[in-house]
PDB file of C-alpha atoms in Angstrom:
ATOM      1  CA  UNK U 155       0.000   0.000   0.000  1.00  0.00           C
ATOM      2  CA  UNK U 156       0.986   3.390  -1.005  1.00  0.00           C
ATOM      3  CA  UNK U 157       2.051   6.178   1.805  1.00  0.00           C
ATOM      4  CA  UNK U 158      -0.501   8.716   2.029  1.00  0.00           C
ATOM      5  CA  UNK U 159       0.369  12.676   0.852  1.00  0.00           C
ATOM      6  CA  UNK U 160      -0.024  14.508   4.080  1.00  0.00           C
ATOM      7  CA  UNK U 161       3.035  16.826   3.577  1.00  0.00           C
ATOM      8  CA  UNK U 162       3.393  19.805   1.352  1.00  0.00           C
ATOM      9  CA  UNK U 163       6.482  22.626   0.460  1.00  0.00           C
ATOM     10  CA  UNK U 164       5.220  25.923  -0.163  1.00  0.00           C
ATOM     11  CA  UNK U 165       8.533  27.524  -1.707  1.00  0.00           C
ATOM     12  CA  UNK U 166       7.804  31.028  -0.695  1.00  0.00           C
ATOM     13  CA  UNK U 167      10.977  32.937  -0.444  1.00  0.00           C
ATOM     14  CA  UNK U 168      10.835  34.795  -3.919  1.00  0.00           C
ATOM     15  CA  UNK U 169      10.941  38.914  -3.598  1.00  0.00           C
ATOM     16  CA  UNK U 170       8.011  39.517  -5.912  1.00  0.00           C
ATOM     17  CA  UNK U 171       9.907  42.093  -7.932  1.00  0.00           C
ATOM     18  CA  UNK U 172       7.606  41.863 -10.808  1.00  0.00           C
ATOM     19  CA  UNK U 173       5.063  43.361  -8.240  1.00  0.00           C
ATOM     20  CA  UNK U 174       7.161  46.889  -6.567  1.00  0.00           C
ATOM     21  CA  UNK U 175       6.727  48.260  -5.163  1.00  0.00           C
ATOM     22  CA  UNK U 176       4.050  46.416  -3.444  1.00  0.00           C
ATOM     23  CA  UNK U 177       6.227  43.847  -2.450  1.00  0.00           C
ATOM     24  CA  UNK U 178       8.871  45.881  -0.747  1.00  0.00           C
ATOM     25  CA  UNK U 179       6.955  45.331   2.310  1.00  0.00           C
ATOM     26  CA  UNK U 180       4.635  43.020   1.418  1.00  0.00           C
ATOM     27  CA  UNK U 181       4.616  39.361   0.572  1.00  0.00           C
ATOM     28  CA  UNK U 182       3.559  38.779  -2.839  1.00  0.00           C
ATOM     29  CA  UNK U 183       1.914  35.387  -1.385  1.00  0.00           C
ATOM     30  CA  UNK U 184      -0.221  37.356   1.257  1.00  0.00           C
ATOM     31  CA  UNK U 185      -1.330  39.872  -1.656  1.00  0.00           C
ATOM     32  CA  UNK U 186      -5.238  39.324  -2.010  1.00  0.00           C
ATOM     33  CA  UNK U 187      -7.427  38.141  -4.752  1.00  0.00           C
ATOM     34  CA  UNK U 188     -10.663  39.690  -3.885  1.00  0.00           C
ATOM     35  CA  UNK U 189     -10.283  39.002  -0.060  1.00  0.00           C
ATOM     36  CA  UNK U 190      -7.930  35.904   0.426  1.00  0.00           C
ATOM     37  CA  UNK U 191      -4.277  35.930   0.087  1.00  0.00           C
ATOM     38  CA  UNK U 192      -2.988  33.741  -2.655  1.00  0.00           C
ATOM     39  CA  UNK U 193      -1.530  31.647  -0.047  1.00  0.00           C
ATOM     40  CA  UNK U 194      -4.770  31.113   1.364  1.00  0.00           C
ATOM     41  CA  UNK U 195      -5.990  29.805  -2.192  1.00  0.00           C
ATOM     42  CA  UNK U 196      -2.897  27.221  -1.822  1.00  0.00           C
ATOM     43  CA  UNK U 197      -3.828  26.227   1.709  1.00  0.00           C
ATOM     44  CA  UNK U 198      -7.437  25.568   1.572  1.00  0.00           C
ATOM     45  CA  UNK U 199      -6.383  23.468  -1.977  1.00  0.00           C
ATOM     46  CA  UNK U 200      -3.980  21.324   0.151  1.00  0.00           C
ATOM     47  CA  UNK U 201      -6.261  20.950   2.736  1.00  0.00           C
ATOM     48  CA  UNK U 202      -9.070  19.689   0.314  1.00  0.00           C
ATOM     49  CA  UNK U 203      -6.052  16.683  -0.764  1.00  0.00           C
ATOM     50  CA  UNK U 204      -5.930  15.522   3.123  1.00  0.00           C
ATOM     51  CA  UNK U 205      -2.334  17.355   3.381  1.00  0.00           C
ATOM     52  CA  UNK U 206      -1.919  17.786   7.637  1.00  0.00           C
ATOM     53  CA  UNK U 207       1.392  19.499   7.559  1.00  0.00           C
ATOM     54  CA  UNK U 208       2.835  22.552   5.737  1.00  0.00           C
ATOM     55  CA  UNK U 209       6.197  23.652   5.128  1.00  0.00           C
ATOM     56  CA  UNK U 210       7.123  26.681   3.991  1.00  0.00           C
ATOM     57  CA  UNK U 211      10.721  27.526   2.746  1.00  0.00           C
ATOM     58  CA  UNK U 212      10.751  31.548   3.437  1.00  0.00           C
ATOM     59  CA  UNK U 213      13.068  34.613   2.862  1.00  0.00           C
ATOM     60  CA  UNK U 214      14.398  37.819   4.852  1.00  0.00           C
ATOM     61  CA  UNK U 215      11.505  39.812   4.961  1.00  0.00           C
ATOM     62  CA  UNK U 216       8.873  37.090   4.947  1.00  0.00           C
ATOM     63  CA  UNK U 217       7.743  37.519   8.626  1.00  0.00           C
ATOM     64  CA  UNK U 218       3.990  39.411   7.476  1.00  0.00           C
ATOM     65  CA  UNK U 219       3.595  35.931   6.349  1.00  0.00           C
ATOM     66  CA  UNK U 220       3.939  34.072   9.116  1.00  0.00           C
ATOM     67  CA  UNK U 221       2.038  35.945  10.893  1.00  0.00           C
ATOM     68  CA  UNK U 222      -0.921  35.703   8.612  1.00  0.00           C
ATOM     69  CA  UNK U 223      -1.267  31.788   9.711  1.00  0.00           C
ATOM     70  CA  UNK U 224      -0.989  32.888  13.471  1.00  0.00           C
ATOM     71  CA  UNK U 225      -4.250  33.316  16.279  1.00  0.00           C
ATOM     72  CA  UNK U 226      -5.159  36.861  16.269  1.00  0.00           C
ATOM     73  CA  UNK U 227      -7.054  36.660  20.460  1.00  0.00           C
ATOM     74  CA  UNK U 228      -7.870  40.558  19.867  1.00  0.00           C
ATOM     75  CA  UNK U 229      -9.311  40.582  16.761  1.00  0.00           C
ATOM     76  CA  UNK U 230     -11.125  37.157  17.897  1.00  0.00           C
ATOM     77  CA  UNK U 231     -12.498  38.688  20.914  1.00  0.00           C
ATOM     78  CA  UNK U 232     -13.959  41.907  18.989  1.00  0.00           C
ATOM     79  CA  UNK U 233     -15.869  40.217  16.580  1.00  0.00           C
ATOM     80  CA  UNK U 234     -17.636  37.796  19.018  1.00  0.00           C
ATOM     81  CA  UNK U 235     -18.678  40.842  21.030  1.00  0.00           C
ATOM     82  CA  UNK U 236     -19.775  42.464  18.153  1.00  0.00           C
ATOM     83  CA  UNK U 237     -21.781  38.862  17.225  1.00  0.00           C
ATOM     84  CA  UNK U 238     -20.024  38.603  13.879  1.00  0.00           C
ATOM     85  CA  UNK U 239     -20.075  34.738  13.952  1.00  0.00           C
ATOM     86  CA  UNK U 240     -19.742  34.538  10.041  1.00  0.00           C
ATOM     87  CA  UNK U 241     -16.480  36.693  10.226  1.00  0.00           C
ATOM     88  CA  UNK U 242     -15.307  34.807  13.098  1.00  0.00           C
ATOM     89  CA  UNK U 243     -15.259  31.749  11.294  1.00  0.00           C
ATOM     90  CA  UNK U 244     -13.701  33.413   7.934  1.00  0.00           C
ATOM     91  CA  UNK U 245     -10.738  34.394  10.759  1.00  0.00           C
ATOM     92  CA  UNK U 246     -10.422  30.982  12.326  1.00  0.00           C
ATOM     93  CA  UNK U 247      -9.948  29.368   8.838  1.00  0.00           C
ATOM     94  CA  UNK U 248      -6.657  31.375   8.531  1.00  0.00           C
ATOM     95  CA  UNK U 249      -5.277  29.861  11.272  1.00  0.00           C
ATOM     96  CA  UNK U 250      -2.843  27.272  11.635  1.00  0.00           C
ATOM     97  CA  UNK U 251      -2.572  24.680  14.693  1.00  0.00           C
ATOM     98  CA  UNK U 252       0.960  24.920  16.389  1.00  0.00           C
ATOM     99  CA  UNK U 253       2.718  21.630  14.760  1.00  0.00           C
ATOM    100  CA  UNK U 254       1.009  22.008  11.948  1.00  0.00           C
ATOM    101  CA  UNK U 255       3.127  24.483  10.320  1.00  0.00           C
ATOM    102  CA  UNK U 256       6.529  24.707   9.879  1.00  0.00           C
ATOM    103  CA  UNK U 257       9.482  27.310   8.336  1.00  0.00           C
ATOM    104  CA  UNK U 258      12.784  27.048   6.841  1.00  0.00           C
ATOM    105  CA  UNK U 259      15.160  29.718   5.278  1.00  0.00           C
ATOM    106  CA  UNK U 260      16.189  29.673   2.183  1.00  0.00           C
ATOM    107  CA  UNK U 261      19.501  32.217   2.350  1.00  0.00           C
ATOM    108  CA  UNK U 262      20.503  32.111  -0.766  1.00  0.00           C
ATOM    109  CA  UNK U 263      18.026  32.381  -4.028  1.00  0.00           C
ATOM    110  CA  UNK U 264      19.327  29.441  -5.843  1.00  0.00           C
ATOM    111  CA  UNK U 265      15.789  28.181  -7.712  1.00  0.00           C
ATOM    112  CA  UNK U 266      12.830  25.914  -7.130  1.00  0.00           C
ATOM    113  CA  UNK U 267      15.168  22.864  -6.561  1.00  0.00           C
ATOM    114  CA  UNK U 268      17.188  24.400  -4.306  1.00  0.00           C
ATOM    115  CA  UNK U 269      14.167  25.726  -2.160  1.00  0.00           C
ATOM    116  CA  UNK U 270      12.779  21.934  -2.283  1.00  0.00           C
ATOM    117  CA  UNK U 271      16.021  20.577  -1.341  1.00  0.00           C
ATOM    118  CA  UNK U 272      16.295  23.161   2.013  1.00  0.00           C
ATOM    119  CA  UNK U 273      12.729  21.222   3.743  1.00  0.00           C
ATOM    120  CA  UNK U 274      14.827  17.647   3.155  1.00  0.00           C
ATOM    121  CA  UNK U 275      14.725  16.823   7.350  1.00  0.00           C
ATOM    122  CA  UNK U 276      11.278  17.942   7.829  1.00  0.00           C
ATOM    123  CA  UNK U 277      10.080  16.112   4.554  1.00  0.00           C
ATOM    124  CA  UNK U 278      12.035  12.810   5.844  1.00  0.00           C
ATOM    125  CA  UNK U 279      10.937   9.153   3.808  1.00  0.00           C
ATOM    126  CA  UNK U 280       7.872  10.701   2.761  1.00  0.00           C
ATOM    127  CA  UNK U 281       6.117  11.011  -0.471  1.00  0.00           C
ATOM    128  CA  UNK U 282       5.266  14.910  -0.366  1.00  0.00           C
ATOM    129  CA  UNK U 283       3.509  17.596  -2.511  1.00  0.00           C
ATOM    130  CA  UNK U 284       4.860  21.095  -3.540  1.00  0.00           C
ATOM    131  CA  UNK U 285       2.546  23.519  -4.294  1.00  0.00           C
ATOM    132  CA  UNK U 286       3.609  27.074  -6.174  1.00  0.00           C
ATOM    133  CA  UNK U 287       0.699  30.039  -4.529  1.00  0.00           C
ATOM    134  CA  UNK U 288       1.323  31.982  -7.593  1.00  0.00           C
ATOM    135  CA  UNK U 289      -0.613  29.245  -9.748  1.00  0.00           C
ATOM    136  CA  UNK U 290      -4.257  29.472  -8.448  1.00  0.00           C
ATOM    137  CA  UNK U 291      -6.176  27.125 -10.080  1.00  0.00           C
ATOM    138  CA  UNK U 292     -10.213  27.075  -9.850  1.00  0.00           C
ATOM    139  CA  UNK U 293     -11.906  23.553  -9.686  1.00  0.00           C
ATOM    140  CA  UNK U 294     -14.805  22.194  -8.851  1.00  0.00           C
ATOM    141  CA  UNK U 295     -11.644  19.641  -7.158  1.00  0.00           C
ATOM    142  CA  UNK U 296      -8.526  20.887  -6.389  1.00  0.00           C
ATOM    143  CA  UNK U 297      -5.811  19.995  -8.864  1.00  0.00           C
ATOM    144  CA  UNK U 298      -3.984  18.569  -6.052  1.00  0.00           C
ATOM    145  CA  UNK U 299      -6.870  16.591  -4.779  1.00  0.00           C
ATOM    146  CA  UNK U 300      -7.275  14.913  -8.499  1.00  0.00           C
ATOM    147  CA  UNK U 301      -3.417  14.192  -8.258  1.00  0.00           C
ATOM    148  CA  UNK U 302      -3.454  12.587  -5.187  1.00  0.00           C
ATOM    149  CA  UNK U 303      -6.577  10.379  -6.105  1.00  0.00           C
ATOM    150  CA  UNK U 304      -4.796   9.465  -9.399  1.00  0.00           C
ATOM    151  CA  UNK U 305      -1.294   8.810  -7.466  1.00  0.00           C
ATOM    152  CA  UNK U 306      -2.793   6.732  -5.131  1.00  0.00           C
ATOM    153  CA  UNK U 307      -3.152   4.365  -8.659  1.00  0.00           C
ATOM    154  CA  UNK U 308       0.114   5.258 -10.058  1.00  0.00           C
ATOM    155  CA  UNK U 309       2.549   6.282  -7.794  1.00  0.00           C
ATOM    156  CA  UNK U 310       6.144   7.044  -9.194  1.00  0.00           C
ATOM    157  CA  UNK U 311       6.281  10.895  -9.433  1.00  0.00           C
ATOM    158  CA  UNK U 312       3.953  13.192 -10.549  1.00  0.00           C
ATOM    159  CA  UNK U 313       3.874  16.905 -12.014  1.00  0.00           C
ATOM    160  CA  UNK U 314       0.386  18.851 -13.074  1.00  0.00           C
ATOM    161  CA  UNK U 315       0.384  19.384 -16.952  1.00  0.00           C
ATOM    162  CA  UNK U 316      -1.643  21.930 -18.773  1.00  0.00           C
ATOM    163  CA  UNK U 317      -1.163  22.683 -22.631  1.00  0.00           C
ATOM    164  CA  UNK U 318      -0.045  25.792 -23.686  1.00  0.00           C
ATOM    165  CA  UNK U 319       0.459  27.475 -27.167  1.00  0.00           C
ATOM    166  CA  UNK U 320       3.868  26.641 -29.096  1.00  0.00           C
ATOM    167  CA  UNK U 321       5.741  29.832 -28.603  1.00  0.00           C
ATOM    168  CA  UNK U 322       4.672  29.979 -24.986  1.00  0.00           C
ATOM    169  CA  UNK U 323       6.643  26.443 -23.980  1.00  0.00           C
ATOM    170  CA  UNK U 324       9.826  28.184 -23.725  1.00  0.00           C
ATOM    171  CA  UNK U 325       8.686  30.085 -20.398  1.00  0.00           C
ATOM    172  CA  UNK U 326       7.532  26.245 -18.516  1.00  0.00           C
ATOM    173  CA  UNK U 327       9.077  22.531 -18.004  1.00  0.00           C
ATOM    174  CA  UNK U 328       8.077  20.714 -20.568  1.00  0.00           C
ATOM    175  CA  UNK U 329       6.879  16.613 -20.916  1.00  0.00           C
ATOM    176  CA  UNK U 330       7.958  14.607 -23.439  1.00  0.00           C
ATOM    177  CA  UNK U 331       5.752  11.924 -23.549  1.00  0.00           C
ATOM    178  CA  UNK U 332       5.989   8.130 -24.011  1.00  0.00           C
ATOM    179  CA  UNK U 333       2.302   7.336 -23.499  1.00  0.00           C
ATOM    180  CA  UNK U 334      -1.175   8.389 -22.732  1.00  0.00           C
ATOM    181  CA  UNK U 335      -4.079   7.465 -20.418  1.00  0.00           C
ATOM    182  CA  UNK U 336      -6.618   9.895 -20.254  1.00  0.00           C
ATOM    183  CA  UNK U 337      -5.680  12.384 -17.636  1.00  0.00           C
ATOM    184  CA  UNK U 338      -2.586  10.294 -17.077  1.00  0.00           C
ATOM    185  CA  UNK U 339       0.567  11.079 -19.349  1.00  0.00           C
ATOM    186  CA  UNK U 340       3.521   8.906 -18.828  1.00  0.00           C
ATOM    187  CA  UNK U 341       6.731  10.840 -19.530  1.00  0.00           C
ATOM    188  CA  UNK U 342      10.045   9.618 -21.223  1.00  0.00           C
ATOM    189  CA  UNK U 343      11.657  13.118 -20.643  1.00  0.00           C
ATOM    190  CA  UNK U 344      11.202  16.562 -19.090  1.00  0.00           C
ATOM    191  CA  UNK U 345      12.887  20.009 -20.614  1.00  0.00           C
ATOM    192  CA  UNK U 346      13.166  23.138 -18.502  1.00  0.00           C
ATOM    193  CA  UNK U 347      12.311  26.148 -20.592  1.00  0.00           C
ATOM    194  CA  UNK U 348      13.432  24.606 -24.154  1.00  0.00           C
ATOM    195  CA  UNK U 349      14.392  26.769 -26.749  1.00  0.00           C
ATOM    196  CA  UNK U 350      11.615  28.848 -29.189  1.00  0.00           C
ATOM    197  CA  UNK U 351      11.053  25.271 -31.729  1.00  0.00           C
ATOM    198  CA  UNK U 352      12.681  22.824 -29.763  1.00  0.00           C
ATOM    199  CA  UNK U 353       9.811  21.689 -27.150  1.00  0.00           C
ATOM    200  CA  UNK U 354       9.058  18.278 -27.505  1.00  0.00           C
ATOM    201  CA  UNK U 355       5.536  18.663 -26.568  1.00  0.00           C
ATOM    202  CA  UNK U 356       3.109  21.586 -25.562  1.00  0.00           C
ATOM    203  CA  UNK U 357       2.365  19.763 -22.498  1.00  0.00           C
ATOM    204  CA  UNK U 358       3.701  22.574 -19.817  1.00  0.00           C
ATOM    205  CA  UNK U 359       4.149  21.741 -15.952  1.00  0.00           C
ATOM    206  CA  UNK U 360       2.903  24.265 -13.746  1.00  0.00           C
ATOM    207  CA  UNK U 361       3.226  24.396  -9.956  1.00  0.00           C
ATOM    208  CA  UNK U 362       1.717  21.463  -8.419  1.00  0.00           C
ATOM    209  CA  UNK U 363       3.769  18.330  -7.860  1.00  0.00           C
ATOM    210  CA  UNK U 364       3.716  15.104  -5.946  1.00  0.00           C
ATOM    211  CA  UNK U 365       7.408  13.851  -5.222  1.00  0.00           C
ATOM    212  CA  UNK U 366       9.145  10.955  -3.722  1.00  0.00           C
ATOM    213  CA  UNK U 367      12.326  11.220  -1.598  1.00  0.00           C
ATOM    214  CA  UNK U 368      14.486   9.945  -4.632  1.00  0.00           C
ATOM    215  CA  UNK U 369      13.907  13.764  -5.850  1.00  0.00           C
ATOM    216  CA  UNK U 370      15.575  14.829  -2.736  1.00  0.00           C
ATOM    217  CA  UNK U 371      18.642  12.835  -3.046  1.00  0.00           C
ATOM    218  CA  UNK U 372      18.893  13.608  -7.106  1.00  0.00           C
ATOM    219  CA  UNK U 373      18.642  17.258  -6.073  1.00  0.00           C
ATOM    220  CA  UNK U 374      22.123  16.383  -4.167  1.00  0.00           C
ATOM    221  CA  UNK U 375      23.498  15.827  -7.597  1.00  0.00           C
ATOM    222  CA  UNK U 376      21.856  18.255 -10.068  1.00  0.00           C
ATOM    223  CA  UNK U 377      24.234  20.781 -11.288  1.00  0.00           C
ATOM    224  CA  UNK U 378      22.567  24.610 -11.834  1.00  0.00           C
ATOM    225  CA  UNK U 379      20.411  24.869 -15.327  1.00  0.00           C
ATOM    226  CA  UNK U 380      18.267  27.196 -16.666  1.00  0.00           C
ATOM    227  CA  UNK U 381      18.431  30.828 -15.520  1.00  0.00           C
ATOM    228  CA  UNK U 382      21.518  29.454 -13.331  1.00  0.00           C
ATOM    229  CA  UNK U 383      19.306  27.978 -10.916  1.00  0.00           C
ATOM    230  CA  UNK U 384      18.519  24.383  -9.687  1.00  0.00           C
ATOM    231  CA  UNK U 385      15.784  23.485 -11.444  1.00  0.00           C
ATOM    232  CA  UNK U 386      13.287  21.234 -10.317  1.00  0.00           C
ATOM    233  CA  UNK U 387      12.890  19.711 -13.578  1.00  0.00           C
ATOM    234  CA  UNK U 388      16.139  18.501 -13.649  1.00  0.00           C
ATOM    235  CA  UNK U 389      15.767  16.449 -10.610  1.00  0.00           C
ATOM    236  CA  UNK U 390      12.726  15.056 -11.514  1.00  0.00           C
ATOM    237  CA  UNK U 391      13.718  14.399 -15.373  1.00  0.00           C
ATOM    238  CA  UNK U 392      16.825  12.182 -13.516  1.00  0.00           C
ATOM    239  CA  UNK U 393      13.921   9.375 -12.090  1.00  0.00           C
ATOM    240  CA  UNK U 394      13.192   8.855 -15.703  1.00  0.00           C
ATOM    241  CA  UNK U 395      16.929   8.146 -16.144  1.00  0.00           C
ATOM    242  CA  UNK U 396      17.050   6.228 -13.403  1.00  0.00           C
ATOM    243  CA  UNK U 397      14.062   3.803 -14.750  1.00  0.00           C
ATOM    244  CA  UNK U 398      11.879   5.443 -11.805  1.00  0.00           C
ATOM    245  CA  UNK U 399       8.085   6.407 -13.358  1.00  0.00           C
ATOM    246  CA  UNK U 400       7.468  10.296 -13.858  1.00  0.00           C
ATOM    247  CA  UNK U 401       3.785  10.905 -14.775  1.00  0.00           C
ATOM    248  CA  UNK U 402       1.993  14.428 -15.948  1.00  0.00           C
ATOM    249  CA  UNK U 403      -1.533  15.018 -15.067  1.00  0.00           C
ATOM    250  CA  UNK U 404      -4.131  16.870 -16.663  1.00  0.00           C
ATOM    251  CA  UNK U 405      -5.999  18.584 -14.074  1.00  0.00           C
ATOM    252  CA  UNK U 406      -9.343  19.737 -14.502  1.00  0.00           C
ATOM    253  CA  UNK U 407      -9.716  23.476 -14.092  1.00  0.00           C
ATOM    254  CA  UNK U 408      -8.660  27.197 -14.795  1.00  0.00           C
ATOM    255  CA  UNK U 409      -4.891  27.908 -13.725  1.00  0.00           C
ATOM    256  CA  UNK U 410      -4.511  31.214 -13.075  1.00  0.00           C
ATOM    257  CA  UNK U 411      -0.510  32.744 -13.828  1.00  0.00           C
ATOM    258  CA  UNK U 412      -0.881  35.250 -10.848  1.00  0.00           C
ATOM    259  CA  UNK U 413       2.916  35.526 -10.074  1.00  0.00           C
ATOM    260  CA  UNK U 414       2.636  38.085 -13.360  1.00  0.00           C
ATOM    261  CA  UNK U 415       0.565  40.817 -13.205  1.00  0.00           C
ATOM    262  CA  UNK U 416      -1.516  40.149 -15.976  1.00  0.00           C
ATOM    263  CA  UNK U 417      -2.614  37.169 -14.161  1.00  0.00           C
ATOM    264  CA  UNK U 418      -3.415  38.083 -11.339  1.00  0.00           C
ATOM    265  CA  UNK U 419      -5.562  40.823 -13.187  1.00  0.00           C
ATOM    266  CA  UNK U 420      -7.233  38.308 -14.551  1.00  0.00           C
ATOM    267  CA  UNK U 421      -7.722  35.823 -11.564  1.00  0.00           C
ATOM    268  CA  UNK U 422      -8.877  39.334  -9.309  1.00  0.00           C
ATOM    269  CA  UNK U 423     -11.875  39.486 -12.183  1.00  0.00           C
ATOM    270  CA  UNK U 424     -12.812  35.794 -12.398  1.00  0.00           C
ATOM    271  CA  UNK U 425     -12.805  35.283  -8.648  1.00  0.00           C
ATOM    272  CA  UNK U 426     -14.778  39.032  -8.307  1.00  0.00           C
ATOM    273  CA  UNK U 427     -17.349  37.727 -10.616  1.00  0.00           C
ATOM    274  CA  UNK U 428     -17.831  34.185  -8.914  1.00  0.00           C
ATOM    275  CA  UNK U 429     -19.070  36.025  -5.578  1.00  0.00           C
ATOM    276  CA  UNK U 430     -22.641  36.216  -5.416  1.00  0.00           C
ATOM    277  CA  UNK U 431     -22.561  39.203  -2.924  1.00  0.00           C
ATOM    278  CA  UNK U 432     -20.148  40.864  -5.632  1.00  0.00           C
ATOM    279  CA  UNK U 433     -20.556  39.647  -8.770  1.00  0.00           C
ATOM    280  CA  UNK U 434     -23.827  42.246  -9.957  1.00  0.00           C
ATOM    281  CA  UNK U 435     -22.276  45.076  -9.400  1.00  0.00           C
ATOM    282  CA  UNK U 436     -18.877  44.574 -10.468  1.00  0.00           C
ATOM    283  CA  UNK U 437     -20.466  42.876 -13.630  1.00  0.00           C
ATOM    284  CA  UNK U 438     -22.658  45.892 -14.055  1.00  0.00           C
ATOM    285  CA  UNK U 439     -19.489  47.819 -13.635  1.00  0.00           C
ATOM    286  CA  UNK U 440     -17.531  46.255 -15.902  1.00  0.00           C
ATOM    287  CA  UNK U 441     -20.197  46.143 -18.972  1.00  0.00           C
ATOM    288  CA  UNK U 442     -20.935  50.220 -18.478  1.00  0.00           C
ATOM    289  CA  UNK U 443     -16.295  50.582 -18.295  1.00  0.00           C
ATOM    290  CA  UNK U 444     -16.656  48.191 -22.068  1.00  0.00           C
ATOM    291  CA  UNK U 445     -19.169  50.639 -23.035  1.00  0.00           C
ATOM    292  CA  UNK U 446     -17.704  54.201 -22.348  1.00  0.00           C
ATOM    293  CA  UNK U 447     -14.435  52.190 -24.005  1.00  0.00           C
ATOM    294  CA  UNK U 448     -16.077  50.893 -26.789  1.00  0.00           C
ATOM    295  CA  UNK U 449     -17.712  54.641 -27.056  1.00  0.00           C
ATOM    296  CA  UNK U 450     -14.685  56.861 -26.922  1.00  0.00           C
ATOM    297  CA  UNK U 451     -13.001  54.629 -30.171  1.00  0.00           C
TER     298      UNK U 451
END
């Protein structure tokens, strides 16, 4: 019988720079879509998989974050007097049991792989998940839940797979695949951000993976790749070469790029319009903004 997933990395410690200056004091992750930080979006996926304990590889500057996942007693206290129960409950989903939760540094910014490789004692013998908060994806299941059900049948490793157009495959890892099984790809290869032409699919990974400790030890080995970094992809494209199974799945659902800002545009809107206490008047909003738009050309 398979080990359950109950762990999962957050790799957390990037600077956001593609968002200052909001991010010079503030953690891109704890930035909001509508009212939830996009870490939030990450935990309540991983909770919806059965993961029990998180582990989040931080930077300098990262404490706002940990903070977010702490009791606030104060805050608690004034809306129970005030008998906002549904608030209350919004506030108590935030936060994290002590044990639950656990930090590590990353000092250096050395990549994904790197990041991964820094929670090796807390992750131990353990098959584990990694999840990316930039990529929110919307489901009627989390991705990760669908990967866990579907690794629980495969096991091996396995990375979420979306396609994406032909000049876009040089920005993702990308599967080169030996066979298919409906969601299920089995991979003969991975290639970190392959040259414009030279993809051998357009089957991109995005930020959701399930990983066995064999990852951890190849990361021991990997030399730096793309961008200079240690790339994730590398380790994992090194259980294919050492006869281990990789798999991609094709999640069901909208992924969301909100670590650009075009994405997270986008996500704000989608998520805006999916909230029935919003999602009149911004709509209303946003057809009169088309209008006066479409009017002034």
């Amino acid at each position: 019988m398979r080990s359950k997933v109950t762990k999962a990395v957050f790799p957390v410690a990037g600077m956001g720079t593609r968002f200052l200056p909001a991010t010079k004091s503030v953690p891109k992750e704890i930035m909001t879509l509508v009212d939830r930080p996009l870490v939030q979006y990450a935990i309540d996926e991983a909770r919806e998989a059965g993961i029990t304990e998180f582990i989040f590889v931080t930077a300098r500057g990262k404490s706002a974050l940990e903070d977010y996942f702490d009791h606030s007693p104060e805050m608690e206290r004034t809306l129970r007097k005030a008998g906002k129960d549904d608030l209350l409950e919004v506030l108590k989903s935030t936060n994290m049991d002590s044990g639950a939760v656990a930090y590590i540094r990353q000092h250096k910014a050395m990549g994904l792989g790197h990041a991964v490789w820094c929670a090796r004692r807390l992750i131990g013998d353990e098959p584990f998940a990694v999840m990316l908060p930039d990529d929110v994806i919307a489901g009627d299941k989390s991705c990760l839940a669908q990967m866990v059900e579907a690794y629980a049948e495969t096991g091996g490793a396995m990375v979420a797979a979306m396609e994406v157009a032909a000049d876009r495959t040089s920005s993702y890892g990308v599967l080169d695949i030996e066979s298919e099984n409906g969601a299920i790809v089995k991979a003969k290869g991975m290639v970190e951000k392959p040259a414009a032409g030279t993809a051998p699919s357009n089957l991109a990974v995005i930020g959701r993976y399930i990983l066995t400790p064999d990852v951890l030890n190849n990361l021991n080995k990997v030399e730096r790749g793309a961008g200079g970094e240690v790339q994730l992809t590398d380790a994992i494209a090194m259980e294919i070469a050492q006869g281990r199974n990789v798999f991609g799945y094709k999640f069901e659902g909208q992924r969301y790029d909100c670590g650009s800002k075009a994405g997270y545009l986008q996500a704000t809107v989608a998520f805006a319009l999916e909230r029935p206490e919003l999602q009149g008047e911004f709509r209303a909003y946003l057809q009169d903004l088309m209008g006066q738009r479409l009017a002034a050309q």
